Coordinates of C-alpha atoms in Angstrom, one line a residue:
Chain W
M1 CA 36.6 -176.3 121.4
R2 CA 35.9 -179.8 123.3
I3 CA 34.0 -180.4 126.1
A4 CA 34.5 -182.9 128.4
V5 CA 31.4 -183.5 131.2
C6 CA 32.2 -185.2 134.5
L7 CA 28.8 -186.1 136.5
K8 CA 28.9 -189.2 139.5
F9 CA 25.5 -191.5 139.6
G10 CA 26.1 -191.4 143.1
L11 CA 23.7 -192.3 145.9
D12 CA 20.6 -190.8 146.7
V13 CA 22.5 -189.8 150.4
D14 CA 18.6 -189.1 151.9
E15 CA 17.1 -192.5 151.1
I16 CA 21.0 -194.5 153.0
K17 CA 19.3 -195.6 156.3
V18 CA 20.9 -196.0 159.5
D19 CA 19.8 -198.9 162.4
A20 CA 19.7 -197.1 165.4
D21 CA 20.2 -199.5 167.4
T22 CA 24.5 -200.7 166.4
G23 CA 25.1 -197.7 163.5
E24 CA 25.1 -200.1 160.9
V25 CA 25.2 -197.9 157.5
R26 CA 22.5 -200.8 154.6
L27 CA 23.6 -199.1 151.6
A28 CA 22.1 -201.7 149.8
N29 CA 19.3 -201.2 147.4
V30 CA 19.8 -197.1 147.7
P31 CA 18.7 -196.0 144.7
R32 CA 21.6 -194.1 142.6
K33 CA 20.8 -190.5 140.4
F34 CA 22.8 -187.7 138.6
G35 CA 23.0 -184.8 141.2
E36 CA 21.7 -181.1 140.8
Y37 CA 24.6 -179.6 140.6
D38 CA 25.6 -182.3 137.3
Y39 CA 22.9 -181.2 135.5
N40 CA 24.4 -177.1 136.4
A41 CA 27.6 -178.4 134.8
L42 CA 26.0 -180.3 131.9
T43 CA 23.6 -177.9 131.3
E44 CA 26.9 -174.6 130.9
A45 CA 28.0 -177.4 128.4
A46 CA 25.3 -176.6 126.5
C47 CA 24.9 -173.0 126.8
I48 CA 28.8 -173.1 125.5
A49 CA 28.7 -175.7 122.8
E50 CA 26.0 -174.0 121.2
M51 CA 26.9 -171.2 120.5
G52 CA 29.9 -172.8 118.8
E53 CA 29.6 -175.9 117.7
H54 CA 31.4 -177.3 120.5
E55 CA 31.5 -181.8 121.1
V56 CA 30.0 -182.4 124.4
V57 CA 30.9 -185.6 125.9
I58 CA 29.7 -186.8 128.9
L59 CA 32.1 -188.7 131.1
V60 CA 30.9 -191.6 133.8
F61 CA 33.2 -193.1 136.2
G62 CA 29.9 -195.5 137.7
P63 CA 27.7 -198.4 138.4
S64 CA 26.5 -199.9 134.9
S65 CA 23.2 -199.3 135.9
A66 CA 24.7 -194.6 135.3
G67 CA 23.4 -196.4 131.4
A68 CA 19.7 -195.8 132.7
G69 CA 19.8 -192.4 134.2
L70 CA 22.0 -191.0 130.6
R71 CA 19.5 -191.1 128.3
E72 CA 17.7 -187.9 129.8
A73 CA 21.3 -186.0 130.9
M74 CA 21.7 -187.0 126.3
A75 CA 18.8 -185.4 126.2
M76 CA 20.4 -181.5 127.3
G77 CA 22.9 -181.6 125.2
A78 CA 25.6 -183.8 125.2
D79 CA 26.6 -185.4 122.0
R80 CA 28.8 -188.8 123.2
A81 CA 28.2 -190.1 126.5
V82 CA 31.4 -192.9 127.6
V83 CA 30.7 -194.6 131.4
I84 CA 33.5 -196.6 132.0
E85 CA 32.3 -199.7 134.9
D86 CA 34.0 -199.9 138.0
P87 CA 33.4 -202.8 139.1
T88 CA 33.6 -202.2 143.3
G89 CA 29.5 -200.5 141.9
G90 CA 30.3 -196.9 142.5
F91 CA 32.5 -197.4 145.8
S92 CA 35.3 -196.4 144.4
P93 CA 37.0 -194.0 147.0
T94 CA 37.6 -190.5 145.1
A95 CA 41.1 -190.6 144.0
T96 CA 40.7 -194.3 142.4
S97 CA 38.1 -191.4 139.7
V98 CA 40.2 -188.7 139.0
E99 CA 42.6 -191.6 138.0
I100 CA 40.3 -193.5 135.7
I101 CA 38.7 -190.5 134.5
S102 CA 41.9 -189.3 133.6
R103 CA 42.6 -191.3 131.9
A104 CA 39.6 -191.6 129.8
I105 CA 40.0 -188.1 129.5
T106 CA 43.2 -188.9 127.5
K107 CA 42.4 -191.8 126.0
L108 CA 39.9 -189.4 123.8
G109 CA 42.3 -187.4 123.1
G110 CA 42.1 -184.1 126.0
F111 CA 39.6 -181.6 126.0
D112 CA 39.6 -178.3 126.0
L113 CA 37.0 -176.7 129.2
I114 CA 36.3 -180.1 131.7
L115 CA 32.6 -179.3 133.5
C116 CA 32.0 -180.5 136.4
G117 CA 29.9 -180.0 139.7
E118 CA 31.0 -178.5 142.4
A119 CA 30.8 -181.9 144.4
S120 CA 28.6 -185.1 143.8
I121 CA 26.1 -186.1 144.8
D122 CA 27.0 -188.8 148.1
G123 CA 30.7 -188.0 148.5
A124 CA 30.1 -184.5 148.7
S125 CA 34.1 -184.0 149.4
Y126 CA 35.2 -181.5 147.0
Q127 CA 37.9 -183.7 146.0
F128 CA 37.2 -184.5 142.6
V129 CA 38.3 -181.4 140.8
P130 CA 40.9 -180.0 142.7
R131 CA 42.4 -183.9 142.5
L132 CA 41.4 -184.2 138.1
A133 CA 42.9 -180.7 137.7
E134 CA 45.9 -182.4 139.5
R135 CA 46.3 -185.3 137.5
L136 CA 46.4 -183.4 134.5
Q137 CA 47.9 -180.6 135.3
I138 CA 46.1 -177.9 133.9
P139 CA 44.9 -175.5 136.3
H140 CA 41.4 -175.5 137.9
I141 CA 38.7 -172.6 139.1
A142 CA 36.8 -174.1 141.1
Y143 CA 32.7 -173.3 142.2
A144 CA 32.3 -171.2 139.2
C145 CA 29.1 -169.2 139.4
K146 CA 28.9 -167.4 135.9
L147 CA 32.0 -168.7 133.4
S148 CA 32.6 -166.9 129.3
I149 CA 35.2 -168.4 127.0
E150 CA 36.7 -166.2 124.7
N151 CA 38.8 -166.9 122.0
D152 CA 41.5 -169.2 124.9
K153 CA 41.2 -166.8 127.6
V154 CA 38.8 -167.8 130.0
S155 CA 36.9 -166.4 132.3
V156 CA 34.9 -166.9 136.0
E157 CA 32.8 -165.1 138.6
R158 CA 32.2 -167.3 142.2
N159 CA 30.5 -166.0 145.6
L160 CA 33.1 -166.8 148.7
S161 CA 31.5 -166.3 152.3
D162 CA 33.4 -163.0 152.6
R163 CA 33.4 -162.8 149.3
T164 CA 33.7 -162.5 145.1
E165 CA 36.6 -163.1 143.2
T166 CA 36.3 -162.7 139.7
L167 CA 39.1 -165.2 138.5
E168 CA 40.9 -165.7 134.5
T169 CA 43.1 -168.4 133.0
I170 CA 43.7 -169.9 129.2
L171 CA 42.5 -173.4 128.3
P172 CA 42.6 -176.1 129.0
V173 CA 40.6 -176.4 132.1
V174 CA 38.8 -178.0 134.4
V175 CA 36.1 -175.5 136.9
S176 CA 33.4 -177.2 138.8
V177 CA 29.6 -174.9 138.7
T178 CA 27.3 -174.7 141.2
D179 CA 23.9 -173.7 141.0
E180 CA 23.6 -170.1 140.6
I181 CA 24.7 -170.1 137.6
N182 CA 21.9 -171.3 135.2
Q183 CA 18.2 -172.9 135.8
P184 CA 19.2 -176.7 134.6
A185 CA 15.7 -177.4 132.0
K186 CA 14.3 -180.5 132.1
P187 CA 14.5 -181.9 127.8
T188 CA 11.8 -181.5 125.5
L189 CA 10.7 -184.8 123.7
M190 CA 12.2 -183.8 121.5
Q191 CA 15.4 -183.7 123.1
V192 CA 15.0 -187.5 124.1
L193 CA 13.4 -189.2 120.8
K194 CA 17.0 -188.1 119.0
A195 CA 19.3 -188.4 122.1
K196 CA 18.2 -192.0 122.1
E197 CA 20.4 -191.9 118.7
K198 CA 23.6 -190.4 120.1
P199 CA 26.4 -193.0 121.5
V200 CA 27.3 -194.1 125.0
D201 CA 30.3 -196.3 125.5
V202 CA 30.4 -198.8 128.0
W203 CA 34.5 -198.8 128.3
T204 CA 36.0 -202.0 131.4
L205 CA 38.8 -200.9 132.9
D206 CA 41.2 -203.7 132.0
E207 CA 40.1 -204.5 128.5
D208 CA 39.3 -199.9 127.8
L209 CA 41.3 -198.9 130.4
G210 CA 44.8 -201.6 130.4
V211 CA 44.4 -201.2 134.7
T212 CA 42.7 -202.8 137.7
L213 CA 41.6 -201.9 140.3
D214 CA 44.0 -203.4 142.1
D215 CA 46.9 -201.9 140.4
L216 CA 45.4 -198.3 141.4
S217 CA 45.1 -199.7 145.0
Q218 CA 48.6 -200.0 145.1
G219 CA 50.8 -197.2 147.6
A220 CA 47.5 -196.3 148.8
P221 CA 47.8 -194.1 151.6
S222 CA 44.7 -193.8 153.0
E223 CA 42.4 -197.0 153.7
Q224 CA 38.9 -197.1 155.2
L225 CA 37.9 -200.0 157.7
K226 CA 34.9 -199.3 159.1
M227 CA 31.6 -196.9 159.6
R228 CA 29.5 -196.3 161.1
G229 CA 25.7 -194.3 161.0
I230 CA 25.4 -190.8 161.8
Q231 CA 21.8 -190.6 163.5
V232 CA 20.8 -188.3 166.6
Q233 CA 18.1 -189.9 168.1
R234 CA 14.9 -187.8 167.5
K235 CA 11.3 -188.0 169.4
G236 CA 9.6 -187.8 166.4
V237 CA 6.2 -187.3 167.6
M238 CA 3.4 -186.3 164.9
F239 CA 1.3 -184.4 164.5
K240 CA -1.0 -185.0 160.8
E241 CA -4.2 -183.6 160.4
L242 CA -5.2 -181.0 163.4
S243 CA -7.1 -177.9 162.2
A244 CA -4.1 -175.4 162.3
Q245 CA -5.5 -173.8 165.1
D246 CA -4.9 -176.2 167.0
A247 CA -1.9 -177.0 165.4
A248 CA -0.1 -173.4 166.6
K249 CA -1.9 -174.6 170.5
E250 CA 0.4 -178.1 170.5
L251 CA 3.1 -176.5 169.7
F252 CA 3.1 -173.6 172.0
N253 CA 2.0 -176.1 174.9
I254 CA 5.5 -178.6 173.4
L255 CA 7.6 -174.4 173.3
Q256 CA 6.3 -174.4 177.4
E257 CA 7.1 -178.1 177.9
E258 CA 10.3 -177.8 177.3
G259 CA 11.5 -175.1 178.9
F260 CA 10.8 -172.0 175.8
Chain B
M1 CA 56.1 -194.4 163.0
S2 CA 58.1 -191.2 162.1
N3 CA 59.2 -188.7 164.4
Q4 CA 57.6 -188.0 167.3
N5 CA 58.1 -184.5 166.7
S6 CA 57.2 -183.5 163.4
P7 CA 53.7 -180.8 163.6
I8 CA 50.5 -180.8 163.1
L9 CA 50.1 -178.1 160.7
C10 CA 47.6 -175.3 160.1
F11 CA 46.8 -173.3 157.8
S12 CA 43.6 -170.9 156.9
T13 CA 42.6 -168.4 154.2
D14 CA 40.6 -167.3 156.2
V15 CA 42.5 -164.4 158.9
P16 CA 40.3 -164.5 161.8
S17 CA 39.6 -168.2 162.2
Q18 CA 42.7 -169.1 162.9
A19 CA 42.3 -168.8 166.3
G20 CA 39.1 -170.8 166.4
L21 CA 40.7 -173.3 163.9
L22 CA 43.9 -174.2 166.3
Q23 CA 41.3 -173.7 169.4
V24 CA 39.6 -177.5 167.2
V25 CA 43.2 -178.7 166.5
H26 CA 44.2 -179.4 169.8
P27 CA 43.5 -181.9 171.0
F28 CA 44.6 -183.7 168.2
A29 CA 47.9 -182.4 168.7
E30 CA 47.6 -183.1 172.7
M31 CA 46.6 -186.6 171.5
M32 CA 48.8 -186.4 168.9
Q33 CA 52.1 -186.1 171.6
S34 CA 52.5 -183.4 168.5
P35 CA 53.9 -180.0 168.6
L36 CA 51.1 -177.3 167.0
A37 CA 52.1 -175.1 163.9
L38 CA 50.0 -172.9 162.5
L39 CA 50.9 -172.1 159.2
S40 CA 49.7 -167.3 158.2
L41 CA 49.3 -166.1 154.8
P42 CA 51.3 -162.5 155.1
G43 CA 51.1 -159.1 155.9
V44 CA 49.2 -160.6 160.1
E45 CA 51.6 -158.9 162.5
T46 CA 53.9 -160.2 164.6
D47 CA 52.4 -159.8 168.4
E48 CA 49.1 -161.1 167.2
L49 CA 49.8 -163.8 165.7
A50 CA 52.0 -164.4 169.3
Q51 CA 48.4 -164.9 170.5
L52 CA 47.5 -167.5 169.1
G53 CA 50.3 -169.2 171.8
G54 CA 47.1 -168.5 174.1
Y55 CA 44.8 -171.8 171.8
G56 CA 47.5 -173.6 171.8
A57 CA 50.7 -172.9 168.5
D58 CA 53.7 -174.1 169.6
V59 CA 54.8 -171.5 166.7
V60 CA 53.7 -169.9 163.8
Y61 CA 55.1 -169.6 161.0
R62 CA 54.8 -166.4 158.8
L63 CA 54.9 -167.5 155.2
E64 CA 57.2 -164.7 153.2
A65 CA 56.3 -165.1 149.5
S66 CA 56.8 -162.3 146.3
Q67 CA 54.9 -164.4 144.0
L68 CA 52.0 -165.0 146.7
E69 CA 49.0 -164.1 145.1
Q70 CA 45.9 -163.1 147.9
G71 CA 43.6 -164.4 147.5
S72 CA 44.5 -166.9 144.7
C73 CA 43.9 -170.0 145.9
A74 CA 46.5 -171.8 143.2
S75 CA 49.0 -169.4 144.4
Y76 CA 47.7 -170.8 148.7
I77 CA 47.8 -174.6 146.6
G78 CA 51.8 -174.2 146.1
A79 CA 52.8 -172.8 149.1
L80 CA 50.7 -175.2 151.5
V81 CA 52.7 -177.6 149.9
L82 CA 56.0 -175.8 149.6
A83 CA 55.8 -175.4 153.6
V84 CA 54.8 -178.7 153.8
K85 CA 58.0 -179.9 152.8
K86 CA 59.6 -177.4 154.2
L87 CA 58.5 -177.8 157.7
E88 CA 57.1 -182.6 157.3
P89 CA 54.2 -182.2 159.6
K90 CA 52.7 -185.8 159.7
L91 CA 49.3 -184.2 159.6
V92 CA 48.0 -181.1 158.0
L93 CA 44.7 -179.5 158.9
V94 CA 43.3 -176.4 156.7
A95 CA 40.1 -175.1 157.7
G96 CA 36.9 -176.5 155.3
N97 CA 35.9 -172.6 153.9
L98 CA 35.2 -173.2 150.0
Q99 CA 38.9 -172.4 149.4
G100 CA 40.4 -174.7 151.7
L101 CA 38.5 -177.5 150.5
E102 CA 40.3 -176.8 147.5
I103 CA 43.3 -176.2 149.0
A104 CA 43.6 -179.6 150.7
A105 CA 42.6 -181.7 148.4
Q106 CA 45.2 -180.6 145.4
A107 CA 48.2 -180.1 147.5
A108 CA 47.1 -183.8 149.6
Q109 CA 47.0 -185.5 145.1
R110 CA 50.6 -183.2 144.3
L111 CA 52.0 -185.2 147.6
N112 CA 50.6 -187.8 146.6
A113 CA 47.9 -187.8 150.0
A114 CA 45.0 -189.0 151.7
C115 CA 42.9 -186.2 152.3
I116 CA 39.4 -186.5 155.2
N117 CA 37.0 -184.5 155.2
D118 CA 35.8 -183.2 158.4
V119 CA 38.3 -184.8 160.2
M120 CA 36.0 -185.6 163.9
A121 CA 38.4 -187.4 165.7
V122 CA 42.7 -188.7 165.7
E123 CA 43.9 -191.7 166.9
F124 CA 46.4 -194.4 167.0
A125 CA 46.3 -198.0 167.5
G126 CA 48.8 -199.4 168.7
D127 CA 51.2 -197.5 165.0
D128 CA 49.4 -196.6 163.4
L129 CA 47.8 -193.3 162.8
Q130 CA 43.7 -193.2 162.8
L131 CA 41.6 -190.4 161.6
T132 CA 38.5 -189.8 161.9
G133 CA 35.5 -188.2 158.8
M134 CA 32.5 -187.5 157.8
I135 CA 31.6 -189.6 155.1
F136 CA 27.9 -189.1 152.3
S137 CA 27.5 -184.8 152.7
G138 CA 27.5 -186.4 156.9
R139 CA 25.5 -189.3 156.7
A140 CA 28.4 -191.5 158.0
Q141 CA 31.7 -192.1 159.3
A142 CA 34.8 -193.4 158.5
K143 CA 37.9 -194.6 160.3
F144 CA 40.7 -194.0 158.2
D145 CA 44.4 -196.0 158.6
I146 CA 46.6 -193.0 157.1
T147 CA 49.0 -195.2 155.6
R148 CA 51.2 -192.5 154.0
F149 CA 52.2 -188.9 155.3
P150 CA 51.1 -186.5 155.8
V151 CA 47.7 -186.6 155.9
F152 CA 45.5 -183.5 154.9
G153 CA 42.8 -183.3 155.9
T154 CA 39.5 -180.3 157.1
V155 CA 37.9 -179.0 159.7
L156 CA 35.6 -176.4 160.3
P157 CA 36.8 -173.7 163.0
T158 CA 35.6 -172.8 166.0
S159 CA 33.4 -169.9 165.9
E160 CA 32.6 -170.0 170.4
L161 CA 36.2 -168.9 170.7
S162 CA 37.0 -170.1 174.6
E163 CA 39.8 -169.6 177.1
A164 CA 43.0 -170.0 176.4
V165 CA 44.3 -173.1 176.8
S166 CA 48.3 -170.8 177.7
A167 CA 49.3 -168.0 178.8
D168 CA 52.3 -169.5 176.8
L169 CA 52.9 -167.0 173.6
A170 CA 53.7 -169.0 169.9
E171 CA 57.2 -168.8 168.6
V172 CA 57.2 -166.5 164.9
E173 CA 58.6 -167.8 162.7
D174 CA 58.8 -166.1 159.0
L175 CA 59.0 -168.7 156.7
P176 CA 60.8 -167.4 152.5
I177 CA 59.3 -169.6 150.1
E178 CA 59.4 -168.9 146.2
L179 CA 56.0 -169.3 144.1
D180 CA 56.3 -169.4 140.8
P181 CA 53.7 -167.5 138.9
P182 CA 50.1 -168.6 140.5
Q183 CA 48.6 -170.0 136.2
V184 CA 45.0 -168.9 137.2
R185 CA 45.1 -165.0 138.5
V186 CA 42.3 -163.5 140.6
V187 CA 41.8 -160.2 138.4
D188 CA 38.9 -158.9 140.9
V189 CA 38.1 -159.2 144.7
R190 CA 34.5 -157.6 145.9
P191 CA 34.4 -157.7 149.7
K192 CA 31.3 -158.6 150.5
E193 CA 30.0 -157.2 154.1
V194 CA 29.5 -159.9 155.9
L195 CA 26.6 -158.9 158.6
D196 CA 27.2 -160.6 162.2
R197 CA 23.8 -161.7 163.1
G198 CA 25.0 -163.8 165.8
I199 CA 23.2 -166.6 163.7
E200 CA 26.4 -169.4 165.5
R201 CA 24.6 -167.8 169.3
A202 CA 21.7 -167.5 168.4
E203 CA 19.9 -169.7 171.1
K204 CA 16.5 -170.5 168.6
I205 CA 16.4 -170.6 164.7
V206 CA 13.0 -170.1 162.8
D207 CA 15.1 -172.2 160.1
F208 CA 12.7 -172.7 156.1
G209 CA 12.9 -173.5 152.9
Q210 CA 11.7 -174.1 149.5
G211 CA 7.7 -174.9 151.1
V212 CA 8.3 -170.5 151.1
A213 CA 7.4 -169.8 148.0
S214 CA 7.3 -166.1 148.1
R215 CA 10.1 -163.7 148.7
E216 CA 7.5 -161.9 150.5
D217 CA 6.4 -163.8 152.1
I218 CA 9.9 -164.5 154.7
S219 CA 7.7 -161.6 156.2
L220 CA 6.0 -163.9 157.8
I221 CA 9.4 -166.5 159.2
E222 CA 9.8 -162.5 160.2
Q223 CA 7.1 -162.0 162.5
L224 CA 7.3 -165.8 163.8
A225 CA 11.1 -165.4 164.9
E226 CA 10.8 -162.6 166.2
K227 CA 7.2 -163.3 169.5
L228 CA 9.8 -166.6 169.4
G229 CA 13.1 -164.1 170.2
A230 CA 14.8 -166.7 167.6
Q231 CA 17.5 -165.7 163.8
V232 CA 16.4 -166.7 161.0
V233 CA 18.0 -169.0 158.5
C234 CA 16.7 -171.0 155.4
S235 CA 18.0 -174.0 153.5
R236 CA 21.3 -173.6 150.2
P237 CA 18.5 -173.0 147.6
I238 CA 17.3 -169.5 149.2
S239 CA 20.4 -168.4 149.2
S240 CA 22.3 -169.3 146.7
E241 CA 20.3 -169.6 143.7
L242 CA 16.8 -167.1 144.9
G243 CA 19.4 -164.2 146.8
W244 CA 17.1 -164.5 148.9
M245 CA 19.2 -164.5 152.5
P246 CA 22.7 -163.4 152.6
D247 CA 24.0 -167.3 153.7
F248 CA 22.4 -171.0 154.2
I249 CA 22.5 -173.6 157.5
G250 CA 24.5 -176.2 156.1
L251 CA 27.0 -179.1 154.4
S252 CA 28.5 -176.3 152.8
G253 CA 27.0 -173.6 154.9
K254 CA 27.0 -172.2 158.3
R255 CA 26.6 -175.2 161.6
I256 CA 24.8 -173.6 164.4
S257 CA 23.6 -175.9 167.3
P258 CA 21.3 -173.7 169.2
K259 CA 18.6 -175.2 172.3
L260 CA 15.3 -174.1 169.7
S261 CA 15.0 -174.8 165.5
I262 CA 12.2 -175.2 164.4
C263 CA 11.7 -175.8 161.1
V264 CA 9.1 -174.6 158.9
G265 CA 8.7 -176.2 154.7
V266 CA 11.9 -177.6 155.4
S267 CA 11.7 -182.1 153.9
G268 CA 14.4 -182.9 155.9
A269 CA 18.2 -183.5 153.1
I270 CA 20.8 -184.0 154.2
Q271 CA 22.9 -181.4 153.5
H272 CA 20.9 -179.1 155.0
M273 CA 20.2 -181.2 157.8
I274 CA 24.2 -181.4 158.8
G275 CA 24.1 -178.7 159.5
L276 CA 21.5 -178.8 162.7
R277 CA 21.4 -182.1 163.8
D278 CA 22.9 -180.8 166.6
S279 CA 20.0 -178.5 167.6
K280 CA 18.3 -179.2 171.3
I281 CA 14.9 -180.1 169.9
I282 CA 14.1 -179.4 166.3
V283 CA 9.7 -179.3 165.7
A284 CA 8.7 -179.5 161.9
I285 CA 5.7 -177.8 160.5
N286 CA 5.7 -179.7 157.4
S287 CA 2.5 -180.3 155.0
D288 CA 3.9 -183.2 153.8
P289 CA 4.3 -186.2 156.2
E290 CA 6.2 -188.4 153.5
A291 CA 8.8 -185.5 154.3
G292 CA 12.0 -186.9 155.9
I293 CA 12.2 -184.6 158.1
F294 CA 9.4 -186.4 160.5
Q295 CA 12.3 -188.3 160.8
Q296 CA 14.8 -185.4 161.8
S297 CA 12.5 -184.0 164.5
D298 CA 11.6 -184.1 168.6
Y299 CA 7.9 -182.5 166.4
G300 CA 6.1 -182.6 163.6
L301 CA 3.2 -180.5 162.4
V302 CA 1.9 -182.2 159.2
G303 CA 0.0 -179.4 158.4
D304 CA -0.2 -175.4 155.7
L305 CA 3.0 -173.3 157.4
Y306 CA 0.4 -170.2 155.8
E307 CA -1.8 -171.5 158.4
I308 CA 0.2 -172.8 160.9
I309 CA 2.1 -169.6 161.1
P310 CA -0.4 -167.1 162.1
A311 CA -1.8 -169.3 163.7
L312 CA 1.0 -169.9 165.8
I313 CA 1.9 -166.3 165.9
E314 CA -1.4 -165.6 167.5
V315 CA -0.9 -168.0 170.1
L316 CA 2.6 -166.4 171.1
E317 CA 1.1 -162.5 171.7

C-alpha cells in the first residue's frame, strides 16, 4: 500500500501581530511550523506502514523553508518527502494547494491512502481534504479518531458534536485525522539520524509539474482583497509577584468593581 | 450581475439549528434583496418547516431522495449540489458544524466555486458581490470579491433565537432528486447525550486549559465556578484528547460571549480564544508571565493556579 501524508508548513498564527490602531496584519517574519494535526496524520501513517512494510511519502506545497522542518517529520516514519515550492512563499489559497498537490500525487503514480490533519495550523478552513478528494475523484472521510484498514476495506470512527459514527469505504481514500487518533512522539536520536539518508525532493511548479500560478489563477472564482486583523482591545492590566492571598484579594476587588 | 431574484440558499445537517441558521443569514438576504430559501433534510413535518418563515425563510425546500442516506456527508454533498443546480442560488450558506465544513468545501470544489469560511458580512461594491470571512484561524478577516456564482460560505447558527422577523409562514416544497449511492457508507451511528449545560447563555464562565494537571483538579475549578455562579468550560485538548469534559470552547468548538470569563491555565492560543474573545471582561490566571493570554485579557494574575484558586475560593466565601 502506498501512503501519502500531506503536511502544511503554516504560519504560527499566535505570532501574527496586529496593529492596534490600523488593524494592519504583520505577516513578515512570522515563524512557520507543521501543525499538531499534521503530526497526528504522520504518526498514523507510520503506524499503519509498520504493519505491512508500506511506503510513506510526505507531500508539502509550501515555502522552501519547509525543508528545515521536515527532518523531524521524516524521522517520525516517512520514507521520502516531496516539497513543491510555493512561489508565493506559503500564501497560496487552498484551491491552489489542492490543485498542485493533486498533480503531484498523479505524477507520483497515485496513492492508496492519503492522510492529512483535520485542518491546517494557520488557515484552518477545513477545506483541503474534501477539495482534494473531489479533485482526485476518490472518496474522503474527515475527522477520523480511529482508522483501520483491512485489505482494501477502510473503516473510520469519528466523533461529531451529537454522535459518534462509523464509516466505511474502500481504497483509495483521503482521510483527515483529529488529535484523538494517536499521541505523536518525538523521534529518537536514532530515527533522526536514519532520516538523514531518506530522500527529500524539491520540485518547482514549472519544471516538475509543468504549470505556473498564473495558469492556475485563470478563472479563479474569488479574489482576496484587503485583510484586517481582528483584535479585541483589552485593558491588559497585569499583577505579577503577588502572593496567592494578595492575588485573590486583588481579583475579588476587580470583580466587585466590574459589578460581578 | 445575474438574476436579482436568485435566492440565498442555506442548509444545515442539524435540523434543530435551522431557525438559528436563518436568523444569522436573514440580514444577508435583506442586504442582497434576495429571497431566502432553506434546504431541509427529509423527515421534517411541513408545519414545522412553514414556521421557519418566522425566522426569515421565504421558502423551504425539503429534500426527497430514496438514496439519501441519513447522516451521510457523502450523500448530503451530492444532494446539495443537485439542489444548487436546480435552484440556482447566488449564495449558498452552510451551517459550519464539522459536517457542514466538509460539505460546503466539497460542493464548492465540484462546482468550481469559492467557499468562504465564517462569513461575517455580505455587501455589494457596485455590481460586485463581496463576502467578508475569517482567515488565519480567526486572527484576521478578509474581504473577497466573488467572480463566479454560486459562491459558498459557512456560518455558525445562533443558539439565541430572538423574536420572529416575520409573521408569514414559509412556503414548503418537496425537492425530489436522484442520488447515486454514496461511496462512503455510514454503518453505525451512536447518538451522544448532549447535555445542554446552557454554556451559550452563561453570563460567567471559568475556562481552564492544560495548566490544570489532572482530572481530579477539575474539582478546584468547579468549586470556584460554583462560588461565582459560573459555568465551567475548557480548551480543546481537555475535551478532545483527554476526554475530561464533554465539549470545549474554540474555533472548532463552541463560541460564546459571556460577561465574565476567567481563564485558568490557558495559554491564549487563537484557536481557543476565538471561542470567547467577545467576552465583556476577561481575567487570566497563568504561571507564565510571557503567556499570550495576558495580551488578550483585561486583568491578568501571574501565579500558580493551585495557590490562587483556593485563595480565591476562600475570599469569595
